[in-house]
Structure formats: C-alpha cells, structure tokens
Tab-separated table of C-alpha atoms and ligand atoms in Angstrom:
chain	number	residue	atom	x	y	z
A	17	MET	CA	-229.032	74.421	252.853
A	18	VAL	CA	-229.216	70.632	253.300
A	19	ASP	CA	-227.691	68.639	250.447
A	20	TRP	CA	-230.103	65.688	250.157
A	21	LYS	CA	-227.797	64.044	247.612
A	22	LYS	CA	-225.360	63.475	250.471
A	23	PRO	CA	-227.714	62.047	253.073
A	24	PRO	CA	-226.431	61.795	256.641
A	25	ARG	CA	-225.430	58.496	258.234
A	26	LEU	CA	-228.274	57.635	260.544
A	27	PHE	CA	-228.051	56.448	264.137
A	28	ILE	CA	-231.500	57.741	265.088
A	29	PRO	CA	-233.831	54.933	266.276
A	30	GLY	CA	-235.547	54.745	262.948
A	31	PRO	CA	-235.277	55.227	260.091
A	32	VAL	CA	-231.895	53.543	260.403
A	33	LYS	CA	-228.980	53.080	258.030
A	34	VAL	CA	-229.915	51.263	254.810
A	35	ASP	CA	-227.336	49.238	252.902
A	36	GLU	CA	-226.725	49.964	249.215
A	37	GLU	CA	-227.928	46.495	248.168
A	38	VAL	CA	-231.283	47.183	249.862
A	39	LEU	CA	-231.595	50.513	248.062
A	40	GLN	CA	-231.008	48.660	244.804
A	41	GLN	CA	-234.025	46.451	245.537
A	42	LEU	CA	-236.149	49.602	245.702
A	43	ALA	CA	-235.041	50.547	242.207
A	44	ARG	CA	-236.159	47.317	240.509
A	45	PRO	CA	-238.858	47.476	237.816
A	46	THR	CA	-242.308	47.124	239.294
A	47	LEU	CA	-244.806	44.295	238.830
A	48	SER	CA	-248.546	43.964	238.459
A	49	HIS	CA	-249.854	43.529	241.986
A	50	ARG	CA	-252.462	41.070	240.694
A	51	GLY	CA	-249.989	39.049	238.612
A	52	ALA	CA	-248.221	35.731	239.219
A	53	GLU	CA	-244.792	37.345	239.754
A	54	TYR	CA	-246.113	39.514	242.562
A	55	ALA	CA	-247.922	36.565	244.154
A	56	GLN	CA	-244.645	34.665	244.216
A	57	LEU	CA	-242.791	37.630	245.757
A	58	HIS	CA	-245.531	38.116	248.355
A	59	GLY	CA	-245.867	34.404	249.151
A	60	GLU	CA	-242.131	33.871	249.587
A	61	THR	CA	-241.808	36.978	251.754
A	62	VAL	CA	-244.668	35.903	254.020
A	63	ASP	CA	-243.251	32.352	254.299
A	64	MET	CA	-239.894	33.768	255.358
A	65	LEU	CA	-241.527	36.137	257.858
A	66	LYS	CA	-243.362	33.173	259.389
A	67	LYS	CA	-240.008	31.517	260.044
A	68	ILE	CA	-238.447	34.740	261.352
A	69	LEU	CA	-241.364	35.386	263.705
A	70	PHE	CA	-241.994	31.745	264.637
A	71	THR	CA	-245.610	31.607	263.554
A	72	ASP	CA	-247.943	29.471	261.457
A	73	GLN	CA	-250.674	32.092	261.706
A	74	ASN	CA	-251.519	35.150	259.579
A	75	VAL	CA	-248.845	37.536	258.318
A	76	PHE	CA	-250.064	40.697	256.580
A	77	LEU	CA	-248.057	43.284	254.652
A	78	SER	CA	-249.502	46.759	255.129
A	79	THR	CA	-248.585	49.715	252.989
A	80	SER	CA	-248.534	52.077	255.925
A	81	SER	CA	-246.322	52.910	258.808
A	82	ALA	CA	-246.777	50.925	262.027
A	83	SER	CA	-249.160	53.480	263.520
A	84	GLY	CA	-251.811	52.124	261.156
A	85	ILE	CA	-251.637	48.775	262.925
A	86	TRP	CA	-252.065	50.446	266.322
A	87	GLU	CA	-255.446	51.481	265.003
A	88	ALA	CA	-256.088	48.202	263.174
A	89	ALA	CA	-255.595	46.038	266.268
A	90	ILE	CA	-258.122	48.114	268.191
A	91	ARG	CA	-260.714	48.607	265.465
A	92	ASN	CA	-260.672	44.965	264.365
A	93	CYS	CA	-260.518	43.192	267.699
A	94	VAL	CA	-262.111	45.328	270.416
A	95	ASP	CA	-265.856	45.947	270.338
A	96	THR	CA	-267.252	49.306	271.401
A	97	ASP	CA	-268.803	47.855	274.575
A	98	GLU	CA	-265.533	46.225	275.647
A	99	VAL	CA	-262.591	47.623	277.595
A	100	VAL	CA	-258.954	47.563	276.513
A	101	LEU	CA	-256.153	47.884	279.051
A	102	CYS	CA	-253.348	50.008	277.608
A	103	THR	CA	-250.053	49.682	279.436
A	104	CYS	CA	-248.104	52.948	279.293
A	105	CYS	CA	-244.390	53.387	280.044
A	106	GLY	CA	-243.227	56.028	277.563
A	107	ALA	CA	-244.172	58.170	274.587
A	108	PHE	CA	-245.162	55.379	272.191
A	109	SER	CA	-247.169	53.280	274.645
A	110	ASP	CA	-248.925	56.486	275.792
A	111	LYS	CA	-249.706	57.267	272.163
A	112	TRP	CA	-251.246	53.820	271.573
A	113	ALA	CA	-253.651	54.481	274.472
A	114	GLU	CA	-254.597	57.801	272.822
A	115	VAL	CA	-255.110	56.050	269.477
A	116	ALA	CA	-257.361	53.433	271.117
A	117	ALA	CA	-259.446	56.198	272.701
A	118	SER	CA	-259.634	57.998	269.351
A	119	CYS	CA	-261.182	54.807	267.920
A	120	ALA	CA	-264.040	55.376	270.402
A	121	ARG	CA	-263.101	52.358	272.523
A	122	ASN	CA	-263.188	52.185	276.319
A	123	VAL	CA	-259.602	52.552	277.419
A	124	GLU	CA	-258.060	52.087	280.824
A	125	ALA	CA	-254.429	53.015	281.183
A	126	LEU	CA	-251.918	51.268	283.419
A	127	LYS	CA	-249.201	53.886	283.779
A	128	VAL	CA	-245.694	53.560	285.167
A	129	ASP	CA	-243.027	56.268	285.303
A	130	TRP	CA	-241.049	56.699	282.098
A	131	GLY	CA	-237.929	54.554	282.418
A	132	SER	CA	-239.710	51.860	284.424
A	133	ALA	CA	-240.958	48.595	282.982
A	134	THR	CA	-244.502	47.265	282.996
A	135	THR	CA	-244.307	43.931	284.812
A	136	SER	CA	-246.509	40.849	284.708
A	137	GLU	CA	-247.470	41.462	288.380
A	138	MET	CA	-248.798	44.933	287.543
A	139	ILE	CA	-250.866	43.615	284.653
A	140	ASP	CA	-252.084	40.664	286.710
A	141	GLU	CA	-253.278	42.966	289.493
A	142	LYS	CA	-255.173	45.128	287.041
A	143	LEU	CA	-256.745	42.264	285.102
A	144	ALA	CA	-257.811	40.516	288.312
A	145	ALA	CA	-259.824	43.584	289.291
A	146	GLY	CA	-261.830	44.135	286.110
A	147	LYS	CA	-263.156	42.781	282.850
A	148	TYR	CA	-260.940	43.469	279.877
A	149	ALA	CA	-261.130	42.247	276.295
A	150	ALA	CA	-257.514	43.014	275.415
A	151	VAL	CA	-254.201	44.390	276.644
A	152	THR	CA	-251.776	46.567	274.679
A	153	ILE	CA	-248.048	46.360	275.404
A	154	VAL	CA	-245.086	48.014	273.724
A	155	TYR	CA	-242.271	45.432	273.557
A	156	ASN	CA	-239.487	47.975	273.206
A	157	GLU	CA	-240.279	51.567	274.259
A	158	THR	CA	-238.262	53.601	271.775
A	159	SER	CA	-238.481	56.803	273.839
A	160	THR	CA	-236.941	55.410	277.035
A	161	GLY	CA	-234.801	52.638	275.489
A	162	LEU	CA	-236.578	50.043	277.606
A	163	THR	CA	-237.573	46.464	276.816
A	164	ASN	CA	-240.613	45.286	278.720
A	165	PRO	CA	-240.467	41.702	280.083
A	166	VAL	CA	-242.904	40.445	277.462
A	167	TYR	CA	-241.953	36.759	277.780
A	168	GLN	CA	-242.892	36.771	281.502
A	169	ILE	CA	-246.022	38.821	280.812
A	170	SER	CA	-247.064	36.357	278.101
A	171	GLU	CA	-246.588	33.331	280.376
A	172	MET	CA	-248.785	35.000	282.990
A	173	MET	CA	-251.423	35.907	280.399
A	174	LYS	CA	-251.577	32.378	278.994
A	175	ASP	CA	-251.822	30.913	282.471
A	176	LYS	CA	-254.318	33.274	284.101
A	177	TYR	CA	-256.139	35.222	281.377
A	178	PRO	CA	-256.232	33.021	278.289
A	179	ASP	CA	-259.341	34.790	276.923
A	180	VAL	CA	-257.847	38.294	277.001
A	181	LEU	CA	-256.319	39.258	273.663
A	182	VAL	CA	-252.691	40.400	273.693
A	183	PHE	CA	-251.581	43.147	271.280
A	184	VAL	CA	-247.861	43.867	271.169
A	185	ASP	CA	-246.203	46.788	269.415
A	186	ALA	CA	-242.871	45.312	268.298
A	187	VAL	CA	-241.936	48.323	266.171
A	188	SER	CA	-238.377	48.734	267.466
A	189	ALA	CA	-238.102	45.098	268.621
A	190	MET	CA	-239.023	42.895	265.676
A	191	VAL	CA	-235.994	41.055	264.264
A	192	GLY	CA	-233.615	42.697	266.781
A	193	LEU	CA	-235.137	40.935	269.803
A	194	PRO	CA	-236.523	37.386	270.166
A	195	LEU	CA	-240.140	37.065	269.071
A	196	HIS	CA	-241.772	33.605	269.083
A	197	PHE	CA	-245.295	34.689	268.155
A	198	ASP	CA	-247.172	31.387	268.476
A	199	ASP	CA	-245.481	30.261	271.701
A	200	LEU	CA	-246.042	33.670	273.261
A	201	GLY	CA	-249.754	33.364	272.545
A	202	TRP	CA	-250.004	36.883	271.154
A	203	ASP	CA	-252.906	38.038	269.006
A	204	VAL	CA	-251.516	41.007	267.090
A	205	THR	CA	-247.956	42.191	266.703
A	206	PHE	CA	-246.392	44.529	264.160
A	207	ALA	CA	-243.439	46.644	263.120
A	208	SER	CA	-242.580	49.139	260.457
A	209	VAL	CA	-239.641	48.247	258.225
A	210	GLN	CA	-237.520	51.336	258.928
A	211	LYS	CA	-236.311	49.867	262.226
A	212	ALA	CA	-234.456	46.539	262.558
A	213	PHE	CA	-235.424	45.354	259.052
A	214	ALA	CA	-233.204	48.240	257.869
A	215	ILE	CA	-235.387	49.319	254.937
A	216	PRO	CA	-236.558	52.897	254.253
A	217	PRO	CA	-239.987	53.729	255.751
A	218	GLY	CA	-243.180	52.827	253.877
A	219	LEU	CA	-244.295	49.342	254.898
A	220	ALA	CA	-245.452	47.529	258.022
A	221	VAL	CA	-245.477	43.822	258.868
A	222	ALA	CA	-248.348	42.535	261.023
A	223	VAL	CA	-249.025	39.119	262.524
A	224	VAL	CA	-252.597	38.321	263.539
A	225	SER	CA	-253.654	35.202	265.429
A	226	ASP	CA	-256.402	32.969	264.074
A	227	ARG	CA	-258.603	33.793	267.049
A	228	ALA	CA	-258.131	37.551	266.613
A	229	LEU	CA	-259.047	37.167	262.961
A	230	GLU	CA	-262.134	35.160	263.915
A	231	LYS	CA	-263.164	37.771	266.461
A	232	SER	CA	-262.793	40.593	263.948
A	233	LYS	CA	-265.633	39.073	261.877
A	234	SER	CA	-268.128	40.170	264.515
A	235	VAL	CA	-266.658	43.600	265.308
A	236	PRO	CA	-268.546	46.341	263.440
A	237	GLY	CA	-266.957	49.510	262.061
A	238	ARG	CA	-263.574	47.989	261.255
A	239	GLY	CA	-263.132	50.592	258.545
A	240	TYR	CA	-261.751	49.986	255.073
A	241	TYR	CA	-257.965	50.324	254.807
A	242	PHE	CA	-256.992	48.180	257.802
A	243	ASP	CA	-259.786	45.594	257.768
A	244	PHE	CA	-258.176	42.287	258.816
A	245	GLN	CA	-260.923	40.362	256.988
A	246	GLN	CA	-259.904	41.986	253.705
A	247	PHE	CA	-256.227	41.340	254.444
A	248	ALA	CA	-256.976	37.649	255.118
A	249	LYS	CA	-259.136	37.250	252.004
A	250	ASN	CA	-256.358	38.674	249.822
A	251	ALA	CA	-253.535	36.915	251.679
A	252	ALA	CA	-255.127	33.616	250.592
A	253	LYS	CA	-254.143	34.660	247.025
A	254	SER	CA	-250.759	36.073	248.146
A	255	GLN	CA	-252.078	39.570	247.558
A	256	THR	CA	-253.007	42.661	249.548
A	257	PRO	CA	-256.406	44.412	249.604
A	258	THR	CA	-255.063	47.615	248.011
A	259	THR	CA	-252.055	48.312	245.777
A	260	PRO	CA	-249.022	47.469	247.911
A	261	ASN	CA	-245.657	49.135	248.152
A	262	ILE	CA	-243.997	46.598	245.822
A	263	PRO	CA	-240.445	48.052	245.938
A	264	HIS	CA	-240.488	47.776	249.717
A	265	ILE	CA	-241.692	44.185	249.520
A	266	MET	CA	-238.761	43.438	247.197
A	267	ALA	CA	-236.436	44.955	249.798
A	268	LEU	CA	-238.166	43.009	252.568
A	269	HIS	CA	-237.751	39.753	250.606
A	270	HIS	CA	-234.043	40.557	250.299
A	271	GLN	CA	-233.657	41.323	254.008
A	272	CYS	CA	-235.630	38.230	255.087
A	273	THR	CA	-233.407	36.023	252.911
A	274	LYS	CA	-230.362	37.504	254.612
A	275	LEU	CA	-231.816	37.141	258.122
A	276	LEU	CA	-232.666	33.471	257.612
A	277	ALA	CA	-229.214	32.758	256.180
A	278	GLU	CA	-227.672	34.333	259.294
A	279	GLY	CA	-230.079	32.530	261.659
A	280	MET	CA	-232.301	34.380	264.119
A	281	GLU	CA	-230.293	33.366	267.203
A	282	ASN	CA	-227.224	34.920	265.555
A	283	VAL	CA	-229.158	38.031	264.571
A	284	TRP	CA	-230.321	38.545	268.182
A	285	GLN	CA	-226.792	37.876	269.459
A	286	ARG	CA	-225.400	40.469	267.039
A	287	HIS	CA	-227.854	43.029	268.418
A	288	ARG	CA	-226.917	42.055	272.005
A	289	GLU	CA	-223.227	42.610	271.266
A	290	MET	CA	-223.812	46.046	269.732
A	291	ALA	CA	-226.044	46.979	272.696
A	292	GLU	CA	-223.449	45.861	275.247
A	293	TYR	CA	-220.812	47.932	273.498
A	294	VAL	CA	-222.956	51.083	273.576
A	295	ARG	CA	-224.202	50.439	277.128
A	296	THR	CA	-220.649	50.033	278.446
A	297	TRP	CA	-219.733	53.379	276.913
A	298	ALA	CA	-222.927	55.037	278.189
A	299	LEU	CA	-222.356	53.784	281.742
A	300	GLU	CA	-218.771	54.981	281.691
A	301	LYS	CA	-219.460	58.431	280.241
A	302	PHE	CA	-223.075	59.135	281.279
A	303	ASP	CA	-225.769	56.769	282.587
A	304	LEU	CA	-228.687	54.796	281.184
A	305	PHE	CA	-232.102	56.411	281.348
A	306	CYS	CA	-233.885	53.188	282.259
A	307	GLU	CA	-233.081	50.480	284.764
A	308	GLN	CA	-230.130	48.521	283.382
A	309	LYS	CA	-231.838	45.142	283.512
A	310	TYR	CA	-234.520	46.373	281.097
A	311	ALA	CA	-232.126	48.232	278.765
A	312	SER	CA	-232.921	47.569	275.130
A	313	ASP	CA	-230.706	45.668	272.707
A	314	THR	CA	-231.869	47.743	269.718
A	315	LEU	CA	-231.282	51.277	271.008
A	316	THR	CA	-229.798	52.981	274.029
A	317	THR	CA	-231.407	55.996	275.665
A	318	VAL	CA	-228.525	57.726	277.413
A	319	LYS	CA	-229.248	59.880	280.470
A	320	ASN	CA	-227.564	63.245	279.982
A	321	THR	CA	-225.821	63.279	283.373
A	322	ARG	CA	-223.107	65.691	282.137
A	323	GLY	CA	-225.644	68.299	281.090
A	324	ILE	CA	-224.262	68.518	277.546
A	325	ASN	CA	-226.248	70.530	275.023
A	326	VAL	CA	-227.756	67.594	273.111
A	327	ALA	CA	-229.002	69.617	270.139
A	328	GLU	CA	-225.624	71.349	269.713
A	329	THR	CA	-223.693	68.083	270.000
A	330	ILE	CA	-225.846	66.437	267.355
A	331	ALA	CA	-225.479	69.494	265.110
A	332	ALA	CA	-221.684	69.544	265.560
A	333	ILE	CA	-221.334	65.860	264.621
A	334	GLN	CA	-223.613	66.361	261.650
A	335	ALA	CA	-221.535	69.333	260.482
A	336	LYS	CA	-218.204	67.525	260.885
A	337	HIS	CA	-219.101	63.952	259.979
A	338	ASN	CA	-222.468	64.111	258.200
A	339	THR	CA	-223.846	61.738	260.853
A	340	ILE	CA	-226.807	62.096	263.209
A	341	PHE	CA	-227.947	60.326	266.337
A	342	GLY	CA	-231.240	60.810	268.158
A	343	ASN	CA	-232.138	63.515	270.621
A	344	GLY	CA	-234.391	62.654	273.551
A	345	TYR	CA	-238.009	62.000	272.627
A	346	GLY	CA	-240.734	64.454	273.645
A	347	LYS	CA	-240.315	65.613	277.222
A	348	LEU	CA	-236.882	63.891	277.385
A	349	LYS	CA	-235.433	66.018	274.556
A	350	GLU	CA	-232.405	67.452	276.406
A	351	GLN	CA	-232.464	65.051	279.356
A	352	THR	CA	-231.456	62.117	277.159
A	353	PHE	CA	-230.139	61.215	273.730
A	354	ARG	CA	-230.636	58.012	271.774
A	355	ILE	CA	-228.338	55.790	269.768
A	356	ALA	CA	-229.745	53.065	267.521
A	357	HIS	CA	-227.907	49.751	267.257
A	358	MET	CA	-230.184	47.728	265.072
A	359	GLY	CA	-230.548	46.371	261.576
A	360	ASP	CA	-227.477	46.737	259.373
A	361	ILE	CA	-225.630	49.087	261.723
A	362	THR	CA	-222.311	47.471	262.681
A	363	LEU	CA	-219.991	47.555	265.670
A	364	GLY	CA	-217.543	49.438	263.450
A	365	ASP	CA	-220.174	52.111	262.754
A	366	LEU	CA	-220.830	52.465	266.479
A	367	GLU	CA	-217.142	52.703	267.347
A	368	GLN	CA	-216.853	55.628	264.963
A	369	LEU	CA	-219.931	57.406	266.288
A	370	LEU	CA	-218.985	57.020	269.955
A	371	GLY	CA	-215.467	58.270	269.159
A	372	TRP	CA	-216.962	61.386	267.597
A	373	ILE	CA	-219.260	61.967	270.574
A	374	ASP	CA	-216.207	61.557	272.850
A	375	ASP	CA	-214.368	64.204	270.836
A	376	GLU	CA	-217.298	66.608	271.244
A	377	ILE	CA	-217.778	66.130	274.965
A	378	ARG	CA	-214.040	66.534	275.647
A	379	GLN	CA	-214.072	70.015	274.139
B	420	LIG	C1	-242.443	51.711	269.686
B	420	LIG	C2	-242.989	52.461	268.522
B	420	LIG	N1	-244.285	52.300	268.206
B	420	LIG	C3	-244.837	52.946	267.154
B	420	LIG	C4	-244.104	53.805	266.390
B	420	LIG	C5	-244.745	54.484	265.230
B	420	LIG	O1	-244.255	53.865	264.082
B	420	LIG	P1	-244.460	54.533	262.642
B	420	LIG	O2	-243.765	55.851	262.712
B	420	LIG	O3	-243.818	53.559	261.715
B	420	LIG	O4	-245.920	54.681	262.448
B	420	LIG	C6	-242.755	54.012	266.680
B	420	LIG	C7	-241.939	54.948	265.894
B	420	LIG	O5	-240.804	55.228	266.187
B	420	LIG	C8	-242.181	53.306	267.777
B	420	LIG	O6	-240.893	53.457	268.074
C-alpha cells in the first residue's frame, strides 16, 4: 500500500521535485478571479514571464496541462484548408501530429528516427517542396532526451519562410534552456509548470505572437476553452477567460521572482552543469540514447547498454530510498531510463540518486 503522506522524491521528467516554499504558495487563501488583487497577481506574473521568455508579445496562463496548447495552436492558427508540417522525432512530437490530425487539419509529418534530431536542412527541404501554413517542432523531446537545434531552425525559417508560422512545444525546455521568443520569431510556444518551473501540475504558460493572434481572428471553429481571442480579451484586464488555477499562479509568481533574481543566464548554466554531471556518469556506466551533441540539459535518456531490469531497479530504489526516476517512454520502456535535472533539483540530489543507482547495478 502506497503511503501518499510520504511522497517519493521525484527524478522523473515531470512532475519534478517541488520545494516546500512553493507548496506553501499553493496553500495561500484564494482570491476573487475578477478582483483587483488577482489582477495584480496575474499582471505581475505575466510581466515577469515576458522577461524570462524575452518577449513583448502575448503571454497567456491556461488552467490546463500543456497538451491543451498543442490543440490550441492548431485550432486557432491553422485553417481547415491549410497544411501543417509536424516534425516528429519521438513520442511527444509524434503525439502533436496526432493531435493536429484529430483537430481535422491537414497534417504532413516529417519523421526522423527516435534519437535523431530534426535539422533546419530537413525542414527547409520539405518546405521548399510544398505549401505549408505552419510547422510544429518539439524543442526538447522528453522521450529521447534530445534537444532539437531550434535556434538554427528559427534562423532558417526567418530567412527563407517568414510567412510560415512556427509553433514550438517547449514543455520540458522552458526556463531550463534558452528561449528568446521574439528574436526567434516564433508564433506559439508553451510549457506546463510541472517541468522546469518546478510547480505541481495544473497550469500551462503560453506565448502567442501578435501575428498568430491576428490570424486566429479569421480561423473558424476555434472552440471555447482555448480560444486565443478570449485569452487576449481577458489578458487586457489581467484576467483569464475562465476561472484560473489561482494557487498555481501564486506559485508561478514565486518561482518567476526567484528565476529573475538568479538571472536567466545563470539558470541555464545551472541546468547545463547538472546535465554534464549526469551525462558524464551515463557515458561512463551506460550510454546516451541520442547523439551526444543534441543531448538535453533538462533530462538525460540513458541507453540501457548493460541490460539492467529498469522496472526492478526503479522499484528497488523506491523501496530503499523512497525515490523514483523515469523508465523509458513508450516503446523505449526497458531500452532506456530517464533522469530529470531541471527546476529545483540540485547537483546534491543527483549525486545521491546516481550513487543509489550505482549500488543497484553493482549487485
Ligand atoms: C515535450 C512534451 N510535450 C507535451 C507534453 C504533455 O504535457 P502535459 O502532460 O502537461 O499535457 C509532455 C509531457 O511530458 C512533454 O514532455
């Protein structure tokens, strides 16, 4: 019987470890979501997010997980007679293509093998050969532990295809990896807060460009809950269209304050250091699943070269240390395992975890 009063220490790639002071934010008395106090909380949080994400454009707070914004980007910004190119390099990018198709849009997939990156040359070749309204890219593929070269892709897009909208899933990237939204020329990006923001699940942050917002005005069938026009109308009053997850926004305000005090360059550097520590261990004891040059700074997907029983190893560490790390995702379940190094996880936490894994694999 699981004792939920003694929750395990989490090293799965989301939800991740949450600090006590963040949990305390979730326990604060609530506010009226149409009152002045909420508007101040919302306005300050959005202003901080604009600094964190390097944008002067539209930041929306969505009481949903990030998957909602997969659907929102498509339903708001791609018309039914247009074609969206979905780049696919792992479980989550594959899923976004499925979501786009389920929104009755014309989808073309650009697939690479899991563990490989989607490069600007591949996208260029595809876009040169057809007419596309938008491209979807996953910044950091959480299944394979791979970071796509989104800065190079964005330069190419701005240079050669300035009219094609760029949608970027930054779910396991945002805050942990550089993200200069306006300079990159992106149109929609988003993340849920249970990743590098280090908050329990229940809220998503979305950034929408002015031109994407303008386009959405003419796209029919945007639906109700994720209509960007409604988000924008309410954002003008520092509100959300429907009742928001106020405790999470309090926690997000707290985390944004901390991130800005640390400085984003330092935050990214901290993630790089944790990643290098885990990668060095993984290369010594196992291997990386993806090509090393694309290995993510927010999680490592370790290739199970020793043929350990991943499920049993995770269970043993949970039993002895009340700590869990991630198994492989989907078809990679036993071929890989995943260790998160994002948010408020520390090098000290990782040292402990890797020591425990070492103890298990020595036996
Ligand atoms: C890259 C990526 N995209 C999308 C999702 C879905 O996010 P959510 O579960 O918050 O809807 C995840 C979840 O892990 C993810 O890692």
